[in-house]
Amino acid sequence: MNRLSIQTIAVLCLVSLAGCATSLDTGAEKVQVVTAAQKERLCQSLGVIGTEQRLGPNKPSNAMHKALNEVASKGGNGIFVISSNLDWAEGASVTAEALKCKF
């Protein structure tokens, strides 16, 4: 292979990996992780959510971004993480409670 072909393959690999990243939707960047004490004092539950990320290089981050996006889509501004799991073969998951908090 010539140098140009190797560079082209490298760029295509990077682009395909970047395409697997889950970005934050509008409003999701404002969602705050809360403690159990904050949850009890300041927040109202909007329900329990669950997210998974099976593919990609950064499974835990992508699973959390999906959870933050879901909280924002429900009108929430807080998230209480109930559990998170990581298995490099199976992927990552987040189970959390979506919250509307008085911050």
mmCIF file with all atom_site columns, C-alpha atoms in Angstrom:
data_model
loop_
_atom_site.group_PDB
_atom_site.id
_atom_site.type_symbol
_atom_site.label_atom_id
_atom_site.label_alt_id
_atom_site.label_comp_id
_atom_site.label_asym_id
_atom_site.label_entity_id
_atom_site.label_seq_id
_atom_site.pdbx_PDB_ins_code
_atom_site.Cartn_x
_atom_site.Cartn_y
_atom_site.Cartn_z
_atom_site.occupancy
_atom_site.B_iso_or_equiv
_atom_site.pdbx_formal_charge
_atom_site.auth_seq_id
_atom_site.auth_comp_id
_atom_site.auth_asym_id
_atom_site.auth_atom_id
_atom_site.pdbx_PDB_model_num
ATOM 1   C CA . MET A 1 1   ? 0.000   0.000  0.000  1.00 0.00 ? 1   MET A CA 1
ATOM 2   C CA . ASN A 1 2   ? 1.219   3.464  -0.686 1.00 0.00 ? 2   ASN A CA 1
ATOM 3   C CA . ARG A 1 3   ? 1.329   6.223  1.910  1.00 0.00 ? 3   ARG A CA 1
ATOM 4   C CA . LEU A 1 4   ? -1.832  7.939  0.619  1.00 0.00 ? 4   LEU A CA 1
ATOM 5   C CA . SER A 1 5   ? -3.873  4.733  0.929  1.00 0.00 ? 5   SER A CA 1
ATOM 6   C CA . ILE A 1 6   ? -2.756  4.190  4.529  1.00 0.00 ? 6   ILE A CA 1
ATOM 7   C CA . GLN A 1 7   ? -3.639  7.780  5.434  1.00 0.00 ? 7   GLN A CA 1
ATOM 8   C CA . THR A 1 8   ? -7.039  7.459  3.772  1.00 0.00 ? 8   THR A CA 1
ATOM 9   C CA . ILE A 1 9   ? -7.794  4.266  5.683  1.00 0.00 ? 9   ILE A CA 1
ATOM 10  C CA . ALA A 1 10  ? -6.693  5.892  8.957  1.00 0.00 ? 10  ALA A CA 1
ATOM 11  C CA . VAL A 1 11  ? -8.946  8.908  8.380  1.00 0.00 ? 11  VAL A CA 1
ATOM 12  C CA . LEU A 1 12  ? -11.917 6.692  7.504  1.00 0.00 ? 12  LEU A CA 1
ATOM 13  C CA . CYS A 1 13  ? -11.406 4.669  10.693 1.00 0.00 ? 13  CYS A CA 1
ATOM 14  C CA . LEU A 1 14  ? -11.323 7.817  12.829 1.00 0.00 ? 14  LEU A CA 1
ATOM 15  C CA . VAL A 1 15  ? -14.428 9.221  11.179 1.00 0.00 ? 15  VAL A CA 1
ATOM 16  C CA . SER A 1 16  ? -16.332 5.977  11.703 1.00 0.00 ? 16  SER A CA 1
ATOM 17  C CA . LEU A 1 17  ? -15.377 5.902  15.402 1.00 0.00 ? 17  LEU A CA 1
ATOM 18  C CA . ALA A 1 18  ? -16.379 9.534  15.886 1.00 0.00 ? 18  ALA A CA 1
ATOM 19  C CA . GLY A 1 19  ? -19.738 8.717  14.332 1.00 0.00 ? 19  GLY A CA 1
ATOM 20  C CA . CYS A 1 20  ? -20.478 6.348  17.216 1.00 0.00 ? 20  CYS A CA 1
ATOM 21  C CA . ALA A 1 21  ? -20.232 9.101  19.833 1.00 0.00 ? 21  ALA A CA 1
ATOM 22  C CA . THR A 1 22  ? -23.492 10.217 21.449 1.00 0.00 ? 22  THR A CA 1
ATOM 23  C CA . SER A 1 23  ? -23.673 13.987 21.707 1.00 0.00 ? 23  SER A CA 1
ATOM 24  C CA . LEU A 1 24  ? -25.732 15.937 24.198 1.00 0.00 ? 24  LEU A CA 1
ATOM 25  C CA . ASP A 1 25  ? -29.052 17.310 22.986 1.00 0.00 ? 25  ASP A CA 1
ATOM 26  C CA . THR A 1 26  ? -30.133 20.877 23.696 1.00 0.00 ? 26  THR A CA 1
ATOM 27  C CA . GLY A 1 27  ? -30.756 21.247 27.415 1.00 0.00 ? 27  GLY A CA 1
ATOM 28  C CA . ALA A 1 28  ? -28.977 18.036 28.397 1.00 0.00 ? 28  ALA A CA 1
ATOM 29  C CA . GLU A 1 29  ? -25.781 19.928 29.215 1.00 0.00 ? 29  GLU A CA 1
ATOM 30  C CA . LYS A 1 30  ? -27.708 21.648 32.051 1.00 0.00 ? 30  LYS A CA 1
ATOM 31  C CA . VAL A 1 31  ? -28.820 18.394 33.723 1.00 0.00 ? 31  VAL A CA 1
ATOM 32  C CA . GLN A 1 32  ? -27.043 17.982 37.063 1.00 0.00 ? 32  GLN A CA 1
ATOM 33  C CA . VAL A 1 33  ? -26.185 14.772 38.888 1.00 0.00 ? 33  VAL A CA 1
ATOM 34  C CA . VAL A 1 34  ? -27.766 14.926 42.348 1.00 0.00 ? 34  VAL A CA 1
ATOM 35  C CA . THR A 1 35  ? -27.150 13.113 45.629 1.00 0.00 ? 35  THR A CA 1
ATOM 36  C CA . ALA A 1 36  ? -29.808 11.180 47.520 1.00 0.00 ? 36  ALA A CA 1
ATOM 37  C CA . ALA A 1 37  ? -30.115 14.043 50.032 1.00 0.00 ? 37  ALA A CA 1
ATOM 38  C CA . GLN A 1 38  ? -30.588 16.635 47.270 1.00 0.00 ? 38  GLN A CA 1
ATOM 39  C CA . LYS A 1 39  ? -33.136 14.381 45.583 1.00 0.00 ? 39  LYS A CA 1
ATOM 40  C CA . GLU A 1 40  ? -35.241 14.128 48.738 1.00 0.00 ? 40  GLU A CA 1
ATOM 41  C CA . ARG A 1 41  ? -35.071 17.873 49.533 1.00 0.00 ? 41  ARG A CA 1
ATOM 42  C CA . LEU A 1 42  ? -35.214 19.545 46.140 1.00 0.00 ? 42  LEU A CA 1
ATOM 43  C CA . CYS A 1 43  ? -36.579 17.230 43.483 1.00 0.00 ? 43  CYS A CA 1
ATOM 44  C CA . GLN A 1 44  ? -39.702 15.651 42.047 1.00 0.00 ? 44  GLN A CA 1
ATOM 45  C CA . SER A 1 45  ? -39.459 12.344 40.182 1.00 0.00 ? 45  SER A CA 1
ATOM 46  C CA . LEU A 1 46  ? -40.214 12.188 36.468 1.00 0.00 ? 46  LEU A CA 1
ATOM 47  C CA . GLY A 1 47  ? -39.661 8.433  36.337 1.00 0.00 ? 47  GLY A CA 1
ATOM 48  C CA . VAL A 1 48  ? -36.909 5.865  36.039 1.00 0.00 ? 48  VAL A CA 1
ATOM 49  C CA . ILE A 1 49  ? -34.952 5.637  32.783 1.00 0.00 ? 49  ILE A CA 1
ATOM 50  C CA . GLY A 1 50  ? -32.560 3.058  31.397 1.00 0.00 ? 50  GLY A CA 1
ATOM 51  C CA . THR A 1 51  ? -30.007 3.448  28.628 1.00 0.00 ? 51  THR A CA 1
ATOM 52  C CA . GLU A 1 52  ? -27.499 1.141  26.941 1.00 0.00 ? 52  GLU A CA 1
ATOM 53  C CA . GLN A 1 53  ? -24.503 1.564  24.678 1.00 0.00 ? 53  GLN A CA 1
ATOM 54  C CA . ARG A 1 54  ? -23.282 -1.627 23.040 1.00 0.00 ? 54  ARG A CA 1
ATOM 55  C CA . LEU A 1 55  ? -20.920 -0.304 20.352 1.00 0.00 ? 55  LEU A CA 1
ATOM 56  C CA . GLY A 1 56  ? -18.208 2.320  20.103 1.00 0.00 ? 56  GLY A CA 1
ATOM 57  C CA . PRO A 1 57  ? -15.009 3.255  21.830 1.00 0.00 ? 57  PRO A CA 1
ATOM 58  C CA . ASN A 1 58  ? -16.443 5.142  24.828 1.00 0.00 ? 58  ASN A CA 1
ATOM 59  C CA . LYS A 1 59  ? -19.387 3.085  26.003 1.00 0.00 ? 59  LYS A CA 1
ATOM 60  C CA . PRO A 1 60  ? -19.738 4.510  29.560 1.00 0.00 ? 60  PRO A CA 1
ATOM 61  C CA . SER A 1 61  ? -19.728 8.125  28.388 1.00 0.00 ? 61  SER A CA 1
ATOM 62  C CA . ASN A 1 62  ? -22.165 7.429  25.567 1.00 0.00 ? 62  ASN A CA 1
ATOM 63  C CA . ALA A 1 63  ? -24.564 5.581  27.907 1.00 0.00 ? 63  ALA A CA 1
ATOM 64  C CA . MET A 1 64  ? -24.473 8.552  30.306 1.00 0.00 ? 64  MET A CA 1
ATOM 65  C CA . HIS A 1 65  ? -25.024 11.033 27.468 1.00 0.00 ? 65  HIS A CA 1
ATOM 66  C CA . LYS A 1 66  ? -28.083 9.037  26.403 1.00 0.00 ? 66  LYS A CA 1
ATOM 67  C CA . ALA A 1 67  ? -29.395 9.176  29.986 1.00 0.00 ? 67  ALA A CA 1
ATOM 68  C CA . LEU A 1 68  ? -28.839 12.953 30.202 1.00 0.00 ? 68  LEU A CA 1
ATOM 69  C CA . ASN A 1 69  ? -30.600 13.405 26.859 1.00 0.00 ? 69  ASN A CA 1
ATOM 70  C CA . GLU A 1 70  ? -33.577 11.379 28.074 1.00 0.00 ? 70  GLU A CA 1
ATOM 71  C CA . VAL A 1 71  ? -33.830 13.421 31.290 1.00 0.00 ? 71  VAL A CA 1
ATOM 72  C CA . ALA A 1 72  ? -33.783 16.656 29.276 1.00 0.00 ? 72  ALA A CA 1
ATOM 73  C CA . SER A 1 73  ? -36.438 15.313 26.879 1.00 0.00 ? 73  SER A CA 1
ATOM 74  C CA . LYS A 1 74  ? -38.720 14.669 29.879 1.00 0.00 ? 74  LYS A CA 1
ATOM 75  C CA . GLY A 1 75  ? -38.250 18.281 31.039 1.00 0.00 ? 75  GLY A CA 1
ATOM 76  C CA . GLY A 1 76  ? -35.901 17.353 33.871 1.00 0.00 ? 76  GLY A CA 1
ATOM 77  C CA . ASN A 1 77  ? -32.861 19.177 35.170 1.00 0.00 ? 77  ASN A CA 1
ATOM 78  C CA . GLY A 1 78  ? -31.518 16.557 37.581 1.00 0.00 ? 78  GLY A CA 1
ATOM 79  C CA . ILE A 1 79  ? -30.460 12.923 37.432 1.00 0.00 ? 79  ILE A CA 1
ATOM 80  C CA . PHE A 1 80  ? -29.966 10.448 40.254 1.00 0.00 ? 80  PHE A CA 1
ATOM 81  C CA . VAL A 1 81  ? -27.903 7.473  39.087 1.00 0.00 ? 81  VAL A CA 1
ATOM 82  C CA . ILE A 1 82  ? -29.306 4.247  40.512 1.00 0.00 ? 82  ILE A CA 1
ATOM 83  C CA . SER A 1 83  ? -26.784 1.957  38.831 1.00 0.00 ? 83  SER A CA 1
ATOM 84  C CA . SER A 1 84  ? -24.269 1.838  36.038 1.00 0.00 ? 84  SER A CA 1
ATOM 85  C CA . ASN A 1 85  ? -22.660 -1.230 34.564 1.00 0.00 ? 85  ASN A CA 1
ATOM 86  C CA . LEU A 1 86  ? -19.763 -1.775 32.203 1.00 0.00 ? 86  LEU A CA 1
ATOM 87  C CA . ASP A 1 87  ? -18.832 -4.944 30.405 1.00 0.00 ? 87  ASP A CA 1
ATOM 88  C CA . TRP A 1 88  ? -16.443 -4.409 27.525 1.00 0.00 ? 88  TRP A CA 1
ATOM 89  C CA . ALA A 1 89  ? -17.971 -7.303 25.607 1.00 0.00 ? 89  ALA A CA 1
ATOM 90  C CA . GLU A 1 90  ? -21.631 -6.474 26.285 1.00 0.00 ? 90  GLU A CA 1
ATOM 91  C CA . GLY A 1 91  ? -21.470 -2.674 26.606 1.00 0.00 ? 91  GLY A CA 1
ATOM 92  C CA . ALA A 1 92  ? -22.425 -0.099 29.204 1.00 0.00 ? 92  ALA A CA 1
ATOM 93  C CA . SER A 1 93  ? -25.739 0.768  30.808 1.00 0.00 ? 93  SER A CA 1
ATOM 94  C CA . VAL A 1 94  ? -27.138 3.441  33.097 1.00 0.00 ? 94  VAL A CA 1
ATOM 95  C CA . THR A 1 95  ? -30.299 3.201  35.192 1.00 0.00 ? 95  THR A CA 1
ATOM 96  C CA . ALA A 1 96  ? -31.301 6.517  36.715 1.00 0.00 ? 96  ALA A CA 1
ATOM 97  C CA . GLU A 1 97  ? -34.173 8.610  37.969 1.00 0.00 ? 97  GLU A CA 1
ATOM 98  C CA . ALA A 1 98  ? -35.114 11.672 35.933 1.00 0.00 ? 98  ALA A CA 1
ATOM 99  C CA . LEU A 1 99  ? -35.820 14.613 38.214 1.00 0.00 ? 99  LEU A CA 1
ATOM 100 C CA . LYS A 1 100 ? -37.265 18.127 38.155 1.00 0.00 ? 100 LYS A CA 1
ATOM 101 C CA . CYS A 1 101 ? -35.327 19.987 40.841 1.00 0.00 ? 101 CYS A CA 1
ATOM 102 C CA . LYS A 1 102 ? -35.496 23.428 42.467 1.00 0.00 ? 102 LYS A CA 1
ATOM 103 C CA . PHE A 1 103 ? -31.840 24.458 42.163 1.00 0.00 ? 103 PHE A CA 1
#
